[in-house]
Every structure is written in C-alpha cells, then in structure tokens.
Coordinates of C-alpha atoms and ligand atoms in Angstrom, one line a residue:
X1128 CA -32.2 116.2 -61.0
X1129 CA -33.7 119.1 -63.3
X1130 CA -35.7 121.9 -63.0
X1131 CA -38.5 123.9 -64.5
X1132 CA -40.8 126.6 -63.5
X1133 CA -44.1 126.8 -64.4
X1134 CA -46.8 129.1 -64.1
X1135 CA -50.4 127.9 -63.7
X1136 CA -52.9 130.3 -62.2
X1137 CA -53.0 130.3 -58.7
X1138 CA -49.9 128.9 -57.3
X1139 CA -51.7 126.9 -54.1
X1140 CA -53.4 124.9 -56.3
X1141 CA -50.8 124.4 -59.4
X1142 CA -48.4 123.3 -56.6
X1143 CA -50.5 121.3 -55.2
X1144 CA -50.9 119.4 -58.3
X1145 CA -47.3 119.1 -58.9
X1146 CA -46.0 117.8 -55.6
X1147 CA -48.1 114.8 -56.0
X1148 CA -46.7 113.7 -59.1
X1149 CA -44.4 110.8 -59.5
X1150 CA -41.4 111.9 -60.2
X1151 CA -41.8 115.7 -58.7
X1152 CA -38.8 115.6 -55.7
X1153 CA -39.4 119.2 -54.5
X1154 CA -41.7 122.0 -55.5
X1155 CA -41.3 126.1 -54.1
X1156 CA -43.7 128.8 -55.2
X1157 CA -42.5 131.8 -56.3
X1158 CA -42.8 134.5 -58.7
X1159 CA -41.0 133.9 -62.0
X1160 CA -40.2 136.4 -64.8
X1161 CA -40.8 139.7 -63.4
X1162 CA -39.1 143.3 -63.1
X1163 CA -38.5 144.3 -59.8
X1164 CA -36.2 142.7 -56.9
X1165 CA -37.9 140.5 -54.1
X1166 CA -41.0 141.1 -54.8
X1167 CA -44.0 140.5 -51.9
X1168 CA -46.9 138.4 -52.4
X1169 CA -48.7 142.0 -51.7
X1170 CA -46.5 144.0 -54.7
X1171 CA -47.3 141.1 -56.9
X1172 CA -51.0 141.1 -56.4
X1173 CA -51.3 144.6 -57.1
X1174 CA -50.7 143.0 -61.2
X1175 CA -47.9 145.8 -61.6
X1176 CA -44.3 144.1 -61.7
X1177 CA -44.3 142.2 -64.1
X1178 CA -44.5 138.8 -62.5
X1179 CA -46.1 135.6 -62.7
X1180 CA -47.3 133.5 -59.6
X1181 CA -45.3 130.2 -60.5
X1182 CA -44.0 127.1 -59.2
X1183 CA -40.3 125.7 -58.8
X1184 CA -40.1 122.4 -59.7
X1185 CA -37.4 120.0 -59.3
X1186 CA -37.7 116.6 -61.1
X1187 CA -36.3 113.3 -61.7
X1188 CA -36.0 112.9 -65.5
X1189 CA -35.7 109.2 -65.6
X1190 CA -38.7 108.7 -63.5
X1191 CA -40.5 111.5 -65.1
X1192 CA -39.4 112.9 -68.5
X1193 CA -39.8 116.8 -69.5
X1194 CA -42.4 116.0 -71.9
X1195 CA -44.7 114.4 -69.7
X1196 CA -44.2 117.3 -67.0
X1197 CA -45.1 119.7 -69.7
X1198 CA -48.1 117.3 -71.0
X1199 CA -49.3 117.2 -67.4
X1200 CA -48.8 121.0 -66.8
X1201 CA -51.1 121.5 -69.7
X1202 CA -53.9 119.3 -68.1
X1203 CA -54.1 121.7 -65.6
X1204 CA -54.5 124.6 -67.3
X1205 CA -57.1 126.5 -69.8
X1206 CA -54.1 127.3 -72.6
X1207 CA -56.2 129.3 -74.3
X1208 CA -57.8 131.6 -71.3
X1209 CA -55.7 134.9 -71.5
X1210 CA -54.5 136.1 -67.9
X1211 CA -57.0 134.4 -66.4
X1212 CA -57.5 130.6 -64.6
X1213 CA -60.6 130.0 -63.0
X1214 CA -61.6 132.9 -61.3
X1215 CA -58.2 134.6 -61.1
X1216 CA -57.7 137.4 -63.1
X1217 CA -54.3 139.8 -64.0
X1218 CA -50.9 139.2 -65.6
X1219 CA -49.8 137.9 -62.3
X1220 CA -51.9 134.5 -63.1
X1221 CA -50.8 134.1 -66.5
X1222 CA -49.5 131.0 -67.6
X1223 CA -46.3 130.1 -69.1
X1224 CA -42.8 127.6 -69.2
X1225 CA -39.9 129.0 -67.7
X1226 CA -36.6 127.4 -68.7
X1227 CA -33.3 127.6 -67.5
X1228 CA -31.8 125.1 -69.9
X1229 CA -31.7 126.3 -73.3
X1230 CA -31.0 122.7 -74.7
X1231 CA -34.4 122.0 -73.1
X1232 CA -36.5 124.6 -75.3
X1233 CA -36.8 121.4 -78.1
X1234 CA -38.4 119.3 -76.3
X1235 CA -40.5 122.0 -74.6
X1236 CA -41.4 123.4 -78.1
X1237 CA -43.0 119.5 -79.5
X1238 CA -45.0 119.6 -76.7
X1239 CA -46.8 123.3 -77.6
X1240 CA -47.1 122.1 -81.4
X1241 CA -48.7 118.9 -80.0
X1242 CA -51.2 120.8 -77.4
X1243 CA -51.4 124.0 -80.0
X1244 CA -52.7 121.2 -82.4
X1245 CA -55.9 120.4 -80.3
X1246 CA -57.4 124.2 -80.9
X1247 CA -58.2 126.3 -83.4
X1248 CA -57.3 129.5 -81.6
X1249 CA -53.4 129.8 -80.7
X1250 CA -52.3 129.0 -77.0
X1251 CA -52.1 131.6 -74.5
X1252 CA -49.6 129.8 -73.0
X1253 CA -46.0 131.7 -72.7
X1254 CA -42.5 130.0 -73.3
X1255 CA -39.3 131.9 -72.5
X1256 CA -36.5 131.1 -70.7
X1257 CA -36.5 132.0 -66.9
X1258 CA -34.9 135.5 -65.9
X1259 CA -35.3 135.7 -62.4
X1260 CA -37.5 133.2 -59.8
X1261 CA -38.0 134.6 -56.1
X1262 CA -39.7 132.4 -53.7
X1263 CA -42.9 133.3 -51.9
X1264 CA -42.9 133.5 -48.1
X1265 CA -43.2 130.6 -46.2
X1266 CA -47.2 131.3 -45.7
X1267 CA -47.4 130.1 -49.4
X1268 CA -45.3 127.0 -49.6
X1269 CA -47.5 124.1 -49.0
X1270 CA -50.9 125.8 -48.8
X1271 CA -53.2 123.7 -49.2
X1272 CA -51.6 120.9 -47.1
X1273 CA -51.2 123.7 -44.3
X1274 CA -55.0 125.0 -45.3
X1275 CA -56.9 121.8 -46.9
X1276 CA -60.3 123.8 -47.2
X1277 CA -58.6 127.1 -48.7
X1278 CA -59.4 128.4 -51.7
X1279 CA -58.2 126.2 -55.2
X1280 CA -59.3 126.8 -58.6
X1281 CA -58.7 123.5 -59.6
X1282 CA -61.1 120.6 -59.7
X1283 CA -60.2 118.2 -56.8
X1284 CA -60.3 115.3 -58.5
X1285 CA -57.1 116.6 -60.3
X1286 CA -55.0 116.0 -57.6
X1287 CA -56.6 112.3 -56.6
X1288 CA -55.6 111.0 -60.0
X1289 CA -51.8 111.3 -59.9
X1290 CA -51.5 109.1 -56.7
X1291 CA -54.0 106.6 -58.1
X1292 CA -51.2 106.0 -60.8
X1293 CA -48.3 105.8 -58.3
X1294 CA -50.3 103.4 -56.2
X1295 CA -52.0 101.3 -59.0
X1296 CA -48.6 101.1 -60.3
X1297 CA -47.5 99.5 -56.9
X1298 CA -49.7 97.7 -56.5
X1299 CA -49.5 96.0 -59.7
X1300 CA -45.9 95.4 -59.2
X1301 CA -44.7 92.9 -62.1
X1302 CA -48.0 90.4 -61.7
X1303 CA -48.5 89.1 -65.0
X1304 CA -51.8 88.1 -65.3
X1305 CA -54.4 90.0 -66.9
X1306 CA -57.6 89.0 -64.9
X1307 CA -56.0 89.9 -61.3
X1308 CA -54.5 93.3 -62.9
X1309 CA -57.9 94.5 -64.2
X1310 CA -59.6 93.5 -60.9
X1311 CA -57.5 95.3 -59.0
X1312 CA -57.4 98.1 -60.9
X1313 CA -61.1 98.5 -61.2
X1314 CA -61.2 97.9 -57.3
X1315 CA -58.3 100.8 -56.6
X1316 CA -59.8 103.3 -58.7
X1317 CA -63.6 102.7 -57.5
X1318 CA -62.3 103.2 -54.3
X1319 CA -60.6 106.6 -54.5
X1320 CA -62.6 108.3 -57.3
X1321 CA -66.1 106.7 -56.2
X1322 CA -67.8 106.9 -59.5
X1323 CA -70.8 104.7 -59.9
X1324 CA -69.6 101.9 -62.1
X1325 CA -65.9 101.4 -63.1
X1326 CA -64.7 98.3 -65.4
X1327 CA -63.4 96.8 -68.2
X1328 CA -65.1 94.9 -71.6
X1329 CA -62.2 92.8 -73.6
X1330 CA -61.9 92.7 -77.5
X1331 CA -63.5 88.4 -77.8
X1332 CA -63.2 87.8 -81.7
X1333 CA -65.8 90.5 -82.7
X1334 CA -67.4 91.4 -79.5
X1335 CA -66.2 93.3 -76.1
X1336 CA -67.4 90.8 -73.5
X1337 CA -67.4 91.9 -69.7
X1338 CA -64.4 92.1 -67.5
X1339 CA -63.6 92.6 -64.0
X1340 CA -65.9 95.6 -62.6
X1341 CA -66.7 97.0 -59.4
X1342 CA -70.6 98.0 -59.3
X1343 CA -73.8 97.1 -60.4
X1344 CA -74.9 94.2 -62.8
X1345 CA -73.8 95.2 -66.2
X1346 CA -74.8 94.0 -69.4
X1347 CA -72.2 90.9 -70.9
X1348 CA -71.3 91.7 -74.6
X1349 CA -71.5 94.7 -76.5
X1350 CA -70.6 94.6 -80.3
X1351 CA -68.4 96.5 -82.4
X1352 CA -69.5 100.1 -83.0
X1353 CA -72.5 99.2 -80.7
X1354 CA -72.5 101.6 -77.6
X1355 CA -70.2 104.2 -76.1
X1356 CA -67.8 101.5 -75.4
X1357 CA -68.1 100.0 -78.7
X1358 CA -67.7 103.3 -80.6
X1359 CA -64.6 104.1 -78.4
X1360 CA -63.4 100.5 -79.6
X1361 CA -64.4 101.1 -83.2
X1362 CA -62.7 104.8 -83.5
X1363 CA -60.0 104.0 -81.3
X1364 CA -60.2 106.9 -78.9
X1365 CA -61.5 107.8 -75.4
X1366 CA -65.1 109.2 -75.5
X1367 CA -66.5 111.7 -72.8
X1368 CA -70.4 111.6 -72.5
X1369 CA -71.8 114.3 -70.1
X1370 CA -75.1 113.4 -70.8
X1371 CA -76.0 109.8 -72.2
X1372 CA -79.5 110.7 -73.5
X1373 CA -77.6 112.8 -76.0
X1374 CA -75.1 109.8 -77.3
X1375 CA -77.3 108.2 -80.2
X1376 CA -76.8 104.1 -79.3
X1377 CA -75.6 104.2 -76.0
X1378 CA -76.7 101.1 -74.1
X1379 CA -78.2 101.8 -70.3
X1380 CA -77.1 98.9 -68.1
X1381 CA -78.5 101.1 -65.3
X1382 CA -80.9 103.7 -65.8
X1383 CA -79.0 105.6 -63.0
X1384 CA -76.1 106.2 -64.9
X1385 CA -76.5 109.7 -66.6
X1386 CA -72.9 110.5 -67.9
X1387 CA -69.7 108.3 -68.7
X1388 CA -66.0 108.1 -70.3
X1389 CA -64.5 105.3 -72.1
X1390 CA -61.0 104.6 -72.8
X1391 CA -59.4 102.2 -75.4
X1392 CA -57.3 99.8 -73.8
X1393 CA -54.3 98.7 -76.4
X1394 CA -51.4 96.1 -76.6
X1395 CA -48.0 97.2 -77.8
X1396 CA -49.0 97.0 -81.4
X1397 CA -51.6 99.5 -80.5
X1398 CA -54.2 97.3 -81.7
X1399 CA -57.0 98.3 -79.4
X1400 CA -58.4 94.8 -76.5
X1401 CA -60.7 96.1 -74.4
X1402 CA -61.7 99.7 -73.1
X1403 CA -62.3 100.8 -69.4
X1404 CA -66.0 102.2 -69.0
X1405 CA -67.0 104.6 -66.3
X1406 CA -70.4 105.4 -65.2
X1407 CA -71.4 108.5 -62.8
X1408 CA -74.7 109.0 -61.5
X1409 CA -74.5 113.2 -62.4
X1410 CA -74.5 114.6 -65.3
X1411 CA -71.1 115.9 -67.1
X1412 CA -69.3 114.5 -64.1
X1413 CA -66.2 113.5 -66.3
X1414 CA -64.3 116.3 -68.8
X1415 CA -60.8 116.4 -70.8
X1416 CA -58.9 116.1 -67.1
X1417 CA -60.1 112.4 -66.2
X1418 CA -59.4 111.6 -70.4
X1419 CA -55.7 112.5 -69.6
X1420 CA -55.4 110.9 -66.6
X1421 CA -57.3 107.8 -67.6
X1422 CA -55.6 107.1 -70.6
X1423 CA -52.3 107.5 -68.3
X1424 CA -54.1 105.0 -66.3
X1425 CA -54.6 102.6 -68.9
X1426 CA -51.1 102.6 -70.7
X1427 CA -50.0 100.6 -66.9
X1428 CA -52.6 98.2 -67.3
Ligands
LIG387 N1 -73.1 102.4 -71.4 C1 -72.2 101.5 -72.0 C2 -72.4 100.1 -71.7 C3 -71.7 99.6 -70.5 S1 -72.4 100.1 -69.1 O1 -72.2 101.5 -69.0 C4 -71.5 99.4 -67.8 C5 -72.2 101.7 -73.5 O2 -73.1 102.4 -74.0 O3 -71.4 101.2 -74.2

C-alpha cells in the first residue's frame, strides 16, 4: 500500500473523486503543508496558516500505478487557475502533490513535464514533499456521500466515469470476442452517462462501417477523413465538438445531435480500428474530462 496527498480545490468534491477510483483503498481529508498545529476547518478557512484543503490517499500500486493517480488528479483540476478551483478562492484551495517518498518525486516529476507540455503558460500546480497532514473533523470525511446534494465544484459526470471503467471492466471479464465487447460496452455506458447516441464504426479496408450502438438509426460507412469520426480516424486523436454546425464536414445522422466526441479505438500496434462516437443533444455537453476518461475507456475495449 502507498500513499499520496493531494490537493484539489475543495476537498468534498476532490475526495469524492478519489474514493471511487479503482485502485483508491482509503481516502481522509485533511489539511496538508501548513504552519500551525491542528488546525480547524474554521482557522483554515480564514486563508491564514498556510494550509491546503487536501486529501489522503492510500493506494494499491499494482492495481493503480502513481502515474495514473497523478494523471487522474490532473483531470480534475484547472492546473493553470492560481488559488482558485471553481468558485473557491484562497491559498487554502490551491493545488498541489504532496509526497512522502522522496524516491517517488521521479515519477511524480514525468507526469508534470507531460501535463506542463499541454499549455503554454506554466502549471500552477505545486510539488513538494509533504511536511505535516492533519485530518479534518469527522463532519468532512465522506461529505458528499453523508450530504449527496451539498455543494461540489466538480462536474458530476466526473465521478460516474471511474465506476463505469471498474464495472465495464467486469463486465467484460476475459470474453474474447469483439462484437459482444463493443455491444456491451456501448449498452453499459448509454446506460449510466445517458448521452443521445453512443457506438462504435470499425476501420473495413478504407472505410469505418457501423458497429454495435445504442440509439437512433445511424448512417452505415463513413470514409477516411470524411466526418468527425473519420477525421479522429485520419489524425489519430480524440476530437471534442461542442457545437457541430462549427465542425466543417461533419455528417448529421440526426439533426438532434448538436455536440459530440470521438475517440480512436487502437490495437497493440497502435494502428488505429475503429473509433467510439458520442452524440448529445446540448450543445458543448462533452470537454477535456469525458476525453480522459473515454480514451481510458477505450484502451479496455
Ligand atoms: N457525426 C458523425 C457521424 C456518426 S453519427 O454521429 C452517429 C461524424 O460526423 O462523423
């Protein structure tokens, strides 16, 4: 078992987030790297010792490595927003890695340079070993699955992606055949995230032809290039559309659908077989969150 604290805005929601992680065995929220001695949740909100609202985590390496934990820490952050997450505002709700193993800082480190390498501006995100963690009173552990309607400044949808992994995984299990995976998985994620269209086109010589789906009639083939979902094929790379007037080509199987995300699908050469296409009926509805997850998603399919 290891541990790591991390510091993500407002620790109801950043725990919240981590708990239901695979891999995540235990999670306490606290206040990490500050400068006076059991601190209250009052003291710390007055934005004048020094600490950070954080979260404890304790994790299973071998079923969840540091550099995924860090990777999915930084999905649920701004890294660039200075003191400030959501509406939250003071040093108290900065954000930051805490480490207690030195030997860690490494691995820690690639996975900055990695996220620093995404923005022009520099992160705002701090990394230093942790000096002192005191937990928050009991009021605070588990807040939002003592208070589900209290306050959050993350999305919700954030929180429903993780367990769709663990469960898709699952569900899976170690069935080999393509078709029933992709049905399933289509089926599993229409039924949690209740988007409008969710499903999968396969790479057929030099077209993507439709796959399993769960919603409306779609159109059959779509060529190379042709289309969000051939473009994301073409460039190799997940494309978010928040408003598909704006996306020169796309093709409308449903004039309903007004914003979508594709995601390459890819064998373990990396050569790119299909891509999973979702379809909302608002505007903007998906955003660099359901990219990270999804492409999660995909690397089980
Ligand atoms: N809009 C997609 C076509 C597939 S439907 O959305 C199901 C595209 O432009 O590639």
């Amino acid at each position: 078992m290891k541990e790591i604290c991390l510091a993500g805005g407002c620790f109801w929601g950043a725990e919240h987030y981590f708990r239901n992680i695979e891999g995540v065995v235990s999670t306490e929220v606290g206040f990490a790297n500050g400068n006076t001695q059991s601190p209250t949740y009052e003291q710390v909100y007055t934005d004048t010792t020094g600490y950070a609202e954080a979260v404890h985590v304790s994790y299973d390496p071998s079923k969840l490595p540091l550099e995924e934990l860090i990777r999915d820490f930084f999905c649920a952050i701004d890294p660039l927003s200075l003191n400030k997450q959501g509406e939250d505002e003071g040093t108290r709700y900065r954000t930051g890695v805490y480490y207690s193993d030195p030997d860690e800082l490494e691995t820690i480190s690639r996975v900055f340079s990695e996220e620093q390498a995404k923005y022009s501006e520099p992160l705002a995100v701090e990394l230093q070993p942790l000096t002192n963690f005191f937990p928050a009173d009991e009021r605070h552990q588990d807040y939002l699955v003592k208070n589900p309607d209290g306050y959050c400044h993350l999305p919700l949808k954030i929180f429903r992606y993780p367990k769709l992994i663990s469960d898709l995984k699952a569900l899976l299990g170690d069935e080999p055949d393509p078709v029933a995976r992709l049905s399933n998985a289509a089926a599993l994620i229409q039924e949690r995230m209740r988007f409008f269209w969710t499903g999968f086109y396969l790479v057929k010589s030099d077209e993507l032809v439709l796959g399993p789906f769960q919603g409306p009639i779609a159109c059959m083939r779509i060529g190379f290039g042709r289309g969000v979902c051939g473009t994301s094929w073409k460039e190799d790379r997940t494309i978010v559309v928040p408003d598909v007037e704006e996306f020169p080509g796309h093709i409308a199987c449903s004039s309903l659908s007004r914003s979508e995300i594709v995601v390459p699908l890819r064998d373990c050469s990396g050569n790119v077989t299909g891509v999973l296409d979702i379809d909302s009926t608002e505007l903007s509805t998906f955003d660099r969150i359901d990219a990270f997850w999804l492409e999660r998603l995909v690397n089980i399919l």
